[in-house]
Amino acid sequence: MLPYARPSIGDDEIAEVEACLRSGWLTTGPRAMRFEEELASYLGARHALGVSSGTAALHLALLAAGVGPGAEVVTTPMTWVSTANVILHTGARPVFVDVEPGTLNLDATRVAAAIGPRTRALLPVHFAGQPCDLDALRDIAAAHGIALIEDAAHALGASYKGRAIGTIGDATMFSFHPAKNLTTGEGGALATDSDEIAVRARRLRFHGIEQNAESRFGGRGAGAYDVLEAGFKYNFTDLQAAIGLRQLARLDAMNARRRALAASYHRQLQAVPRVRTLVTAPYEHVHAWHLMTVQLEVEALTATRDEVVAELRENGIAPGLHFVPLHLQTLYRPMVADPGSLAVATDAYARILSLPLFPDMKDEDVTMVVDALAKILRRRARAGGVAATAADRPAEGGTHA
Ligand SMILES: *Cc1c(COP(=O)(O)O)cnc(C)c1O
């Protein structure tokens, strides 16, 4: 099976993990600290905190930004469940705003209308690795005096108008889950230029204990500690950092390979009717190409998205589903007053699938996937259907330098 994602692990990562194991220091220590320094420097951010997962990073970011009981956080339904779960963990509630049909990013033009007296933060997701319109979102956040916290689980290595994702919002979360652009097995990071957010998040990351480098490892003190609040066990281990250090050294090369594969998909999919690639945002940006999500023109097909996916699987291809929109989940359904306000996300859900995209894929894999998809869509074409051709579609996501 060709999966939608597969981590790229080389001899360097394996050697570094072995060296870490032999060093005897497995949990948070010198490698974790070096990873944080190297990540902060890669991003150009003042602080980068390693944590146990992207979910943990988002939880800490919200808490450190002052989100708590009674608050509301404006976010997208087109995301992994943890984006909204962590809002609930703080005691706040998510307010879902619809996405743009072409990019599946939060529709910035609809955000202001969702802000009320309880809103404390905006939490956009850079879907598939394509940055949201951060100038628009930042202006809205500034006008209302609320935080901009970015879920950049897909967007490590991306940039917006020349600035790295991770240096723009008040705090930015990255995920190092094995499917993501950089992996540490499991893990995540919180990037911020705010000393205040960094201090609070660092404390909450480890039981609410105020920590500094000396008390963390190799310190000269007697080992006393002081608990300031009920924090979490979200620390980042040296074993994770061992993988991460070597991944970070290869990140730009891995992302370049993703970009080349995505470009090949776009070239080949141009000629395939009844499927659309996502649209390229009009502002200057660098896309991280975490996902190769496409949308089926289901009205031109006799098959549902699930049936197309089942047929792809029969061809040895296992697409991903990003995502089942949160307002359709049992937990969140009762929290959405007007599901009609999320019609774009609901409509997209019937169309989306994510084609295999990972650095170790071969060029021929892309051709194999496109050919299999084209064959299925041809066989499942609705007679007298309304299939668009590439030429009918405006602003296809085919241009990326
Ligand atoms: C992967 C992902 C997360 C969660 O990251 P973990 O490291 O798995 O906790 C959150 N949001 C989005 C959009 C993701 O894709």
GROMACS .gro file of C-alpha atoms and ligand atoms in nm:
model
  416
    1MET     CA    1   0.000   0.000   0.000
    2LEU     CA    2   0.117   0.351  -0.083
    3PRO     CA    3   0.005   0.555   0.221
    4TYR     CA    4  -0.082   0.926   0.218
    5ALA     CA    5   0.218   0.990   0.445
    6ARG     CA    6   0.530   0.808   0.560
    7PRO     CA    7   0.815   0.941   0.774
    8SER     CA    8   1.157   0.974   0.615
    9ILE     CA    9   1.403   0.820   0.860
   10GLY     CA   10   1.765   0.784   0.759
   11ASP     CA   11   2.085   0.645   0.908
   12ASP     CA   12   2.156   0.987   1.065
   13GLU     CA   13   1.843   0.974   1.280
   14ILE     CA   14   1.915   0.614   1.381
   15ALA     CA   15   2.276   0.696   1.473
   16GLU     CA   16   2.170   0.998   1.679
   17VAL     CA   17   1.908   0.794   1.868
   18GLU     CA   18   2.170   0.529   1.938
   19ALA     CA   19   2.413   0.796   2.063
   20CYS     CA   20   2.138   0.935   2.284
   21LEU     CA   21   2.062   0.593   2.430
   22ARG     CA   22   2.432   0.533   2.496
   23SER     CA   23   2.466   0.875   2.660
   24GLY     CA   24   2.236   0.762   2.938
   25TRP     CA   25   2.030   1.085   2.913
   26LEU     CA   26   1.689   0.989   2.775
   27THR     CA   27   1.449   1.253   2.899
   28THR     CA   28   1.469   1.633   2.872
   29GLY     CA   29   1.836   1.725   2.858
   30PRO     CA   30   2.111   1.855   2.634
   31ARG     CA   31   1.968   1.729   2.306
   32ALA     CA   32   1.624   1.876   2.382
   33MET     CA   33   1.785   2.209   2.459
   34ARG     CA   34   1.990   2.201   2.139
   35PHE     CA   35   1.682   2.113   1.935
   36GLU     CA   36   1.496   2.410   2.081
   37GLU     CA   37   1.786   2.641   1.999
   38GLU     CA   38   1.816   2.510   1.646
   39LEU     CA   39   1.442   2.526   1.583
   40ALA     CA   40   1.420   2.884   1.715
   41SER     CA   41   1.710   2.981   1.494
   42TYR     CA   42   1.563   2.801   1.189
   43LEU     CA   43   1.237   2.990   1.236
   44GLY     CA   44   1.390   3.318   1.343
   45ALA     CA   45   1.169   3.307   1.655
   46ARG     CA   46   1.273   3.427   2.000
   47HIS     CA   47   1.152   3.108   2.170
   48ALA     CA   48   1.081   2.752   2.058
   49LEU     CA   49   0.964   2.514   2.328
   50GLY     CA   50   0.972   2.141   2.263
   51VAL     CA   51   0.671   1.953   2.400
   52SER     CA   52   0.526   1.603   2.396
   53SER     CA   53   0.287   1.669   2.105
   54GLY     CA   54   0.142   1.938   1.883
   55THR     CA   55  -0.178   1.905   2.085
   56ALA     CA   56   0.015   1.984   2.404
   57ALA     CA   57   0.173   2.287   2.235
   58LEU     CA   58  -0.169   2.423   2.141
   59HIS     CA   59  -0.304   2.360   2.491
   60LEU     CA   60  -0.011   2.550   2.643
   61ALA     CA   61  -0.039   2.832   2.387
   62LEU     CA   62  -0.405   2.889   2.471
   63LEU     CA   63  -0.344   2.883   2.847
   64ALA     CA   64  -0.040   3.109   2.820
   65ALA     CA   65  -0.245   3.354   2.612
   66GLY     CA   66  -0.500   3.371   2.893
   67VAL     CA   67  -0.776   3.159   2.739
   68GLY     CA   68  -0.986   3.003   3.016
   69PRO     CA   69  -1.336   2.927   3.143
   70GLY     CA   70  -1.610   3.133   2.982
   71ALA     CA   71  -1.395   3.242   2.689
   72GLU     CA   72  -1.454   3.174   2.320
   73VAL     CA   73  -1.194   3.090   2.056
   74VAL     CA   74  -1.268   3.134   1.687
   75THR     CA   75  -1.137   2.844   1.479
   76THR     CA   76  -1.195   2.631   1.169
   77PRO     CA   77  -1.395   2.308   1.147
   78MET     CA   78  -1.150   2.173   0.882
   79THR     CA   79  -0.890   2.046   1.125
   80TRP     CA   80  -0.780   1.760   1.342
   81VAL     CA   81  -0.992   1.720   1.655
   82SER     CA   82  -0.724   1.837   1.895
   83THR     CA   83  -0.745   2.197   1.767
   84ALA     CA   84  -1.088   2.224   1.929
   85ASN     CA   85  -1.041   1.968   2.209
   86VAL     CA   86  -0.770   2.183   2.366
   87ILE     CA   87  -1.007   2.481   2.361
   88LEU     CA   88  -1.248   2.274   2.571
   89HIS     CA   89  -0.961   2.166   2.798
   90THR     CA   90  -0.905   2.530   2.896
   91GLY     CA   91  -1.273   2.568   2.986
   92ALA     CA   92  -1.338   2.784   2.679
   93ARG     CA   93  -1.564   2.703   2.381
   94PRO     CA   94  -1.482   2.686   2.012
   95VAL     CA   95  -1.672   2.907   1.768
   96PHE     CA   96  -1.642   2.759   1.420
   97VAL     CA   97  -1.611   2.984   1.116
   98ASP     CA   98  -1.638   2.848   0.763
   99VAL     CA   99  -1.345   2.792   0.529
  100GLU     CA  100  -1.273   2.917   0.177
  101PRO     CA  101  -1.386   2.660  -0.082
  102GLY     CA  102  -1.060   2.671  -0.277
  103THR     CA  103  -0.794   2.662  -0.006
  104LEU     CA  104  -0.994   2.510   0.284
  105ASN     CA  105  -0.830   2.775   0.505
  106LEU     CA  106  -1.033   2.978   0.754
  107ASP     CA  107  -1.227   3.244   0.560
  108ALA     CA  108  -1.082   3.563   0.709
  109THR     CA  109  -1.371   3.768   0.567
  110ARG     CA  110  -1.612   3.583   0.797
  111VAL     CA  111  -1.407   3.597   1.115
  112ALA     CA  112  -1.498   3.946   1.241
  113ALA     CA  113  -1.870   3.858   1.251
  114ALA     CA  114  -1.795   3.565   1.485
  115ILE     CA  115  -1.618   3.778   1.745
  116GLY     CA  116  -1.811   3.863   2.059
  117PRO     CA  117  -1.740   3.998   2.407
  118ARG     CA  118  -1.608   3.658   2.522
  119THR     CA  119  -1.369   3.600   2.231
  120ARG     CA  120  -1.009   3.572   2.353
  121ALA     CA  121  -0.825   3.422   2.058
  122LEU     CA  122  -0.825   3.335   1.688
  123LEU     CA  123  -0.696   2.986   1.612
  124PRO     CA  124  -0.649   2.936   1.237
  125VAL     CA  125  -0.496   2.624   1.078
  126HIS     CA  126  -0.265   2.649   0.777
  127PHE     CA  127  -0.445   2.378   0.587
  128ALA     CA  128  -0.217   2.134   0.402
  129GLY     CA  129   0.074   2.370   0.467
  130GLN     CA  130  -0.057   2.673   0.276
  131PRO     CA  131  -0.050   2.981   0.503
  132CYS     CA  132  -0.379   3.151   0.592
  133ASP     CA  133  -0.418   3.521   0.521
  134LEU     CA  134  -0.232   3.625   0.834
  135ASP     CA  135  -0.236   4.001   0.769
  136ALA     CA  136  -0.614   3.994   0.765
  137LEU     CA  137  -0.633   3.774   1.076
  138ARG     CA  138  -0.372   3.979   1.261
  139ASP     CA  139  -0.561   4.302   1.190
  140ILE     CA  140  -0.881   4.149   1.328
  141ALA     CA  141  -0.703   4.018   1.637
  142ALA     CA  142  -0.537   4.355   1.698
  143ALA     CA  143  -0.863   4.546   1.650
  144HIS     CA  144  -1.029   4.332   1.918
  145GLY     CA  145  -0.731   4.300   2.148
  146ILE     CA  146  -0.729   3.920   2.125
  147ALA     CA  147  -0.453   3.667   2.064
  148LEU     CA  148  -0.362   3.510   1.730
  149ILE     CA  149  -0.252   3.152   1.788
  150GLU     CA  150  -0.163   2.945   1.482
  151ASP     CA  151  -0.206   2.573   1.436
  152ALA     CA  152   0.090   2.520   1.204
  153ALA     CA  153   0.090   2.141   1.235
  154HIS     CA  154   0.108   2.132   0.853
  155ALA     CA  155   0.325   2.435   0.798
  156LEU     CA  156   0.678   2.389   0.929
  157GLY     CA  157   0.901   2.554   0.670
  158ALA     CA  158   0.619   2.765   0.523
  159SER     CA  159   0.627   3.144   0.506
  160TYR     CA  160   0.383   3.430   0.454
  161LYS     CA  161   0.495   3.744   0.268
  162GLY     CA  162   0.857   3.662   0.337
  163ARG     CA  163   0.814   3.586   0.708
  164ALA     CA  164   0.846   3.235   0.849
  165ILE     CA  165   0.535   3.074   0.992
  166GLY     CA  166   0.618   3.068   1.362
  167THR     CA  167   0.719   3.435   1.379
  168ILE     CA  168   0.387   3.604   1.300
  169GLY     CA  169   0.111   3.519   1.549
  170ASP     CA  170   0.140   3.554   1.927
  171ALA     CA  171   0.219   3.182   1.945
  172THR     CA  172   0.248   2.908   1.685
  173MET     CA  173   0.216   2.534   1.727
  174PHE     CA  174   0.406   2.271   1.527
  175SER     CA  175   0.346   1.896   1.533
  176PHE     CA  176   0.615   1.630   1.494
  177HIS     CA  177   0.376   1.337   1.455
  178PRO     CA  178   0.517   1.078   1.207
  179ALA     CA  179   0.291   1.202   0.927
  180LYS     CA  180   0.412   1.561   0.952
  181ASN     CA  181   0.691   1.737   0.758
  182LEU     CA  182   0.934   1.681   1.047
  183THR     CA  183   0.892   1.397   1.296
  184THR     CA  184   1.028   1.313   1.639
  185GLY     CA  185   0.812   0.999   1.670
  186GLU     CA  186   0.558   1.203   1.860
  187GLY     CA  187   0.623   1.559   1.966
  188GLY     CA  188   0.555   1.922   1.901
  189ALA     CA  189   0.675   2.273   1.959
  190LEU     CA  190   0.543   2.613   2.051
  191ALA     CA  191   0.714   2.912   1.891
  192THR     CA  192   0.667   3.264   2.022
  193ASP     CA  193   0.838   3.602   2.036
  194SER     CA  194   0.660   3.680   2.363
  195ASP     CA  195   0.872   3.632   2.676
  196GLU     CA  196   0.554   3.627   2.881
  197ILE     CA  197   0.396   3.344   2.683
  198ALA     CA  198   0.725   3.151   2.680
  199VAL     CA  199   0.771   3.175   3.059
  200ARG     CA  200   0.415   3.064   3.133
  201ALA     CA  201   0.418   2.783   2.876
  202ARG     CA  202   0.756   2.659   2.996
  203ARG     CA  203   0.625   2.641   3.352
  204LEU     CA  204   0.297   2.469   3.252
  205ARG     CA  205   0.491   2.223   3.037
  206PHE     CA  206   0.650   2.067   3.344
  207HIS     CA  207   0.411   2.042   3.640
  208GLY     CA  208   0.396   2.418   3.697
  209ILE     CA  209   0.754   2.420   3.819
  210GLU     CA  210   0.958   2.727   3.734
  211GLN     CA  211   1.253   2.591   3.543
  212ASN     CA  212   1.573   2.718   3.399
  213ALA     CA  213   1.848   2.540   3.215
  214GLU     CA  214   2.047   2.483   3.529
  215SER     CA  215   1.770   2.323   3.729
  216ARG     CA  216   1.669   2.115   3.428
  217PHE     CA  217   1.990   1.920   3.394
  218GLY     CA  218   2.346   1.938   3.510
  219GLY     CA  219   2.264   2.203   3.767
  220ARG     CA  220   2.468   2.258   4.080
  221GLY     CA  221   2.168   2.306   4.310
  222ALA     CA  222   2.050   2.060   4.574
  223GLY     CA  223   1.749   1.966   4.359
  224ALA     CA  224   1.485   2.177   4.534
  225TYR     CA  225   1.192   2.295   4.324
  226ASP     CA  226   0.888   2.510   4.368
  227VAL     CA  227   0.545   2.443   4.218
  228LEU     CA  228   0.364   2.761   4.118
  229GLU     CA  229   0.052   2.616   3.953
  230ALA     CA  230  -0.096   2.281   3.852
  231GLY     CA  231   0.091   2.224   3.528
  232PHE     CA  232   0.121   1.926   3.295
  233LYS     CA  233   0.368   1.655   3.200
  234TYR     CA  234   0.428   1.784   2.846
  235ASN     CA  235   0.808   1.789   2.832
  236PHE     CA  236   1.012   1.698   2.522
  237THR     CA  237   1.264   1.415   2.563
  238ASP     CA  238   1.622   1.385   2.441
  239LEU     CA  239   1.518   1.073   2.250
  240GLN     CA  240   1.264   1.282   2.058
  241ALA     CA  241   1.523   1.556   2.012
  242ALA     CA  242   1.776   1.305   1.876
  243ILE     CA  243   1.541   1.229   1.588
  244GLY     CA  244   1.438   1.594   1.556
  245LEU     CA  245   1.791   1.734   1.531
  246ARG     CA  246   1.867   1.517   1.230
  247GLN     CA  247   1.525   1.581   1.076
  248LEU     CA  248   1.571   1.956   1.113
  249ALA     CA  249   1.901   1.936   0.926
  250ARG     CA  250   1.712   1.774   0.636
  251LEU     CA  251   1.388   1.973   0.661
  252ASP     CA  252   1.446   2.210   0.370
  253ALA     CA  253   1.553   1.923   0.146
  254MET     CA  254   1.251   1.716   0.249
  255ASN     CA  255   1.017   2.011   0.189
  256ALA     CA  256   1.179   2.075  -0.150
  257ARG     CA  257   1.106   1.714  -0.243
  258ARG     CA  258   0.744   1.760  -0.129
  259ARG     CA  259   0.721   2.073  -0.347
  260ALA     CA  260   0.856   1.890  -0.652
  261LEU     CA  261   0.615   1.600  -0.604
  262ALA     CA  262   0.323   1.842  -0.556
  263ALA     CA  263   0.421   2.024  -0.875
  264SER     CA  264   0.426   1.693  -1.059
  265TYR     CA  265   0.078   1.608  -0.923
  266HIS     CA  266  -0.052   1.947  -1.039
  267ARG     CA  267   0.093   1.906  -1.387
  268GLN     CA  268  -0.055   1.560  -1.428
  269LEU     CA  269  -0.391   1.633  -1.264
  270GLN     CA  270  -0.448   1.925  -1.505
  271ALA     CA  271  -0.546   1.668  -1.764
  272VAL     CA  272  -0.781   1.473  -1.535
  273PRO     CA  273  -1.146   1.579  -1.534
  274ARG     CA  274  -1.375   1.552  -1.229
  275VAL     CA  275  -1.106   1.634  -0.973
  276ARG     CA  276  -0.974   1.973  -0.858
  277THR     CA  277  -0.654   2.057  -0.681
  278LEU     CA  278  -0.672   2.317  -0.404
  279VAL     CA  279  -0.639   2.681  -0.508
  280THR     CA  280  -0.318   2.877  -0.459
  281ALA     CA  281  -0.368   3.175  -0.227
  282PRO     CA  282  -0.319   3.510  -0.406
  283TYR     CA  283  -0.070   3.660  -0.158
  284GLU     CA  284   0.301   3.582  -0.156
  285HIS     CA  285   0.379   3.269   0.042
  286VAL     CA  286   0.581   2.950   0.057
  287HIS     CA  287   0.366   2.639   0.089
  288ALA     CA  288   0.498   2.353   0.308
  289TRP     CA  289   0.308   2.089   0.106
  290HIS     CA  290   0.219   1.871   0.402
  291LEU     CA  291  -0.084   1.733   0.220
  292MET     CA  292  -0.186   1.680  -0.141
  293THR     CA  293  -0.558   1.723  -0.076
  294VAL     CA  294  -0.783   1.726  -0.383
  295GLN     CA  295  -1.158   1.769  -0.426
  296LEU     CA  296  -1.375   1.542  -0.638
  297GLU     CA  297  -1.647   1.690  -0.857
  298VAL     CA  298  -1.893   1.447  -0.704
  299GLU     CA  299  -2.189   1.580  -0.905
  300ALA     CA  300  -2.012   1.456  -1.219
  301LEU     CA  301  -1.957   1.107  -1.074
  302THR     CA  302  -2.168   0.800  -1.006
  303ALA     CA  303  -1.944   0.724  -0.707
  304THR     CA  304  -1.915   0.892  -0.369
  305ARG     CA  305  -1.580   1.003  -0.232
  306ASP     CA  306  -1.578   0.692  -0.008
  307GLU     CA  307  -1.631   0.468  -0.311
  308VAL     CA  308  -1.350   0.639  -0.503
  309VAL     CA  309  -1.123   0.591  -0.199
  310ALA     CA  310  -1.223   0.223  -0.177
  311GLU     CA  311  -1.131   0.176  -0.544
  312LEU     CA  312  -0.799   0.354  -0.494
  313ARG     CA  313  -0.728   0.114  -0.208
  314GLU     CA  314  -0.795  -0.177  -0.443
  315ASN     CA  315  -0.515  -0.025  -0.653
  316GLY     CA  316  -0.274  -0.023  -0.359
  317ILE     CA  317  -0.320   0.345  -0.277
  318ALA     CA  318  -0.436   0.454   0.071
  319PRO     CA  319  -0.547   0.821   0.063
  320GLY     CA  320  -0.599   1.025   0.378
  321LEU     CA  321  -0.913   1.210   0.487
  322HIS     CA  322  -0.839   1.565   0.607
  323PHE     CA  323  -1.071   1.613   0.778
  324VAL     CA  324  -1.411   1.504   0.903
  325PRO     CA  325  -1.523   1.861   0.986
  326LEU     CA  326  -1.556   1.917   1.359
  327HIS     CA  327  -1.914   2.044   1.343
  328LEU     CA  328  -2.014   1.698   1.215
  329GLN     CA  329  -1.860   1.524   1.518
  330THR     CA  330  -2.092   1.398   1.793
  331LEU     CA  331  -1.907   1.604   2.055
  332TYR     CA  332  -1.925   1.935   1.868
  333ARG     CA  333  -2.260   1.909   1.687
  334PRO     CA  334  -2.457   2.046   1.984
  335MET     CA  335  -2.217   2.341   2.013
  336VAL     CA  336  -2.296   2.470   1.664
  337ALA     CA  337  -2.607   2.688   1.658
  338ASP     CA  338  -2.624   2.721   1.279
  339PRO     CA  339  -2.465   2.437   1.080
  340GLY     CA  340  -2.569   2.627   0.765
  341SER     CA  341  -2.301   2.881   0.847
  342LEU     CA  342  -2.045   2.605   0.781
  343ALA     CA  343  -2.185   2.499   0.443
  344VAL     CA  344  -1.852   2.524   0.260
  345ALA     CA  345  -1.680   2.283   0.501
  346THR     CA  346  -1.980   2.048   0.487
  347ASP     CA  347  -1.972   2.052   0.107
  348ALA     CA  348  -1.595   2.002   0.096
  349TYR     CA  349  -1.622   1.700   0.323
  350ALA     CA  350  -1.804   1.505   0.049
  351ARG     CA  351  -1.523   1.582  -0.199
  352ILE     CA  352  -1.190   1.569  -0.021
  353LEU     CA  353  -0.921   1.308  -0.018
  354SER     CA  354  -0.546   1.342   0.036
  355LEU     CA  355  -0.325   1.169  -0.218
  356PRO     CA  356   0.008   1.016  -0.110
  357LEU     CA  357   0.274   1.284  -0.059
  358PHE     CA  358   0.596   1.225   0.133
  359PRO     CA  359   0.964   1.290   0.060
  360ASP     CA  360   1.064   0.930  -0.008
  361MET     CA  361   0.798   0.883  -0.277
  362LYS     CA  362   0.925   0.813  -0.626
  363ASP     CA  363   0.833   1.022  -0.930
  364GLU     CA  364   0.665   0.712  -1.076
  365ASP     CA  365   0.443   0.685  -0.766
  366VAL     CA  366   0.279   1.017  -0.858
  367THR     CA  367   0.211   0.895  -1.212
  368MET     CA  368   0.076   0.567  -1.078
  369VAL     CA  369  -0.164   0.750  -0.839
  370VAL     CA  370  -0.283   0.997  -1.105
  371ASP     CA  371  -0.337   0.719  -1.358
  372ALA     CA  372  -0.534   0.508  -1.109
  373LEU     CA  373  -0.748   0.806  -1.007
  374ALA     CA  374  -0.806   0.910  -1.369
  375LYS     CA  375  -0.917   0.559  -1.459
  376ILE     CA  376  -1.161   0.538  -1.167
  377LEU     CA  377  -1.307   0.882  -1.240
  378ARG     CA  378  -1.348   0.797  -1.609
  379ARG     CA  379  -1.524   0.471  -1.526
  380ARG     CA  380  -1.745   0.648  -1.271
  381ALA     CA  381  -1.828   0.949  -1.490
  382ARG     CA  382  -2.195   1.042  -1.482
  383ALA     CA  383  -2.346   1.024  -1.833
  384GLY     CA  384  -2.409   1.374  -1.966
  385GLY     CA  385  -2.226   1.497  -1.660
  386VAL     CA  386  -2.106   1.844  -1.585
  387ALA     CA  387  -1.739   1.760  -1.555
  388ALA     CA  388  -1.522   2.065  -1.582
  389THR     CA  389  -1.200   2.055  -1.776
  390ALA     CA  390  -0.883   2.212  -1.650
  391ALA     CA  391  -0.947   2.513  -1.873
  392ASP     CA  392  -1.283   2.584  -1.704
  393ARG     CA  393  -1.133   2.613  -1.362
  394PRO     CA  394  -1.003   2.945  -1.237
  395ALA     CA  395  -0.692   2.987  -1.027
  396GLU     CA  396  -0.594   2.624  -1.003
  397GLY     CA  397  -0.322   2.541  -0.757
  398GLY     CA  398  -0.076   2.482  -1.038
  399THR     CA  399   0.171   2.760  -0.978
  400HIS     CA  400   0.429   2.730  -0.709
  401ALA     CA  401   0.783   2.838  -0.757
  402LIG     C1  402  -0.141   1.664   1.359
  402LIG     C2  403  -0.230   1.779   1.388
  402LIG     C3  404  -0.253   1.824   1.519
  402LIG     C4  405  -0.206   1.750   1.640
  402LIG     O1  406  -0.071   1.729   1.648
  402LIG     P1  407  -0.016   1.609   1.742
  402LIG     O2  408   0.132   1.626   1.738
  402LIG     O3  409  -0.063   1.482   1.680
  402LIG     O4  410  -0.073   1.631   1.878
  402LIG     C5  411  -0.329   1.937   1.536
  402LIG     N1  412  -0.379   2.006   1.433
  402LIG     C6  413  -0.362   1.965   1.306
  402LIG     C7  414  -0.421   2.045   1.195
  402LIG     C8  415  -0.289   1.850   1.281
  402LIG     O5  416  -0.277   1.807   1.154
   0.00000   0.00000   0.00000
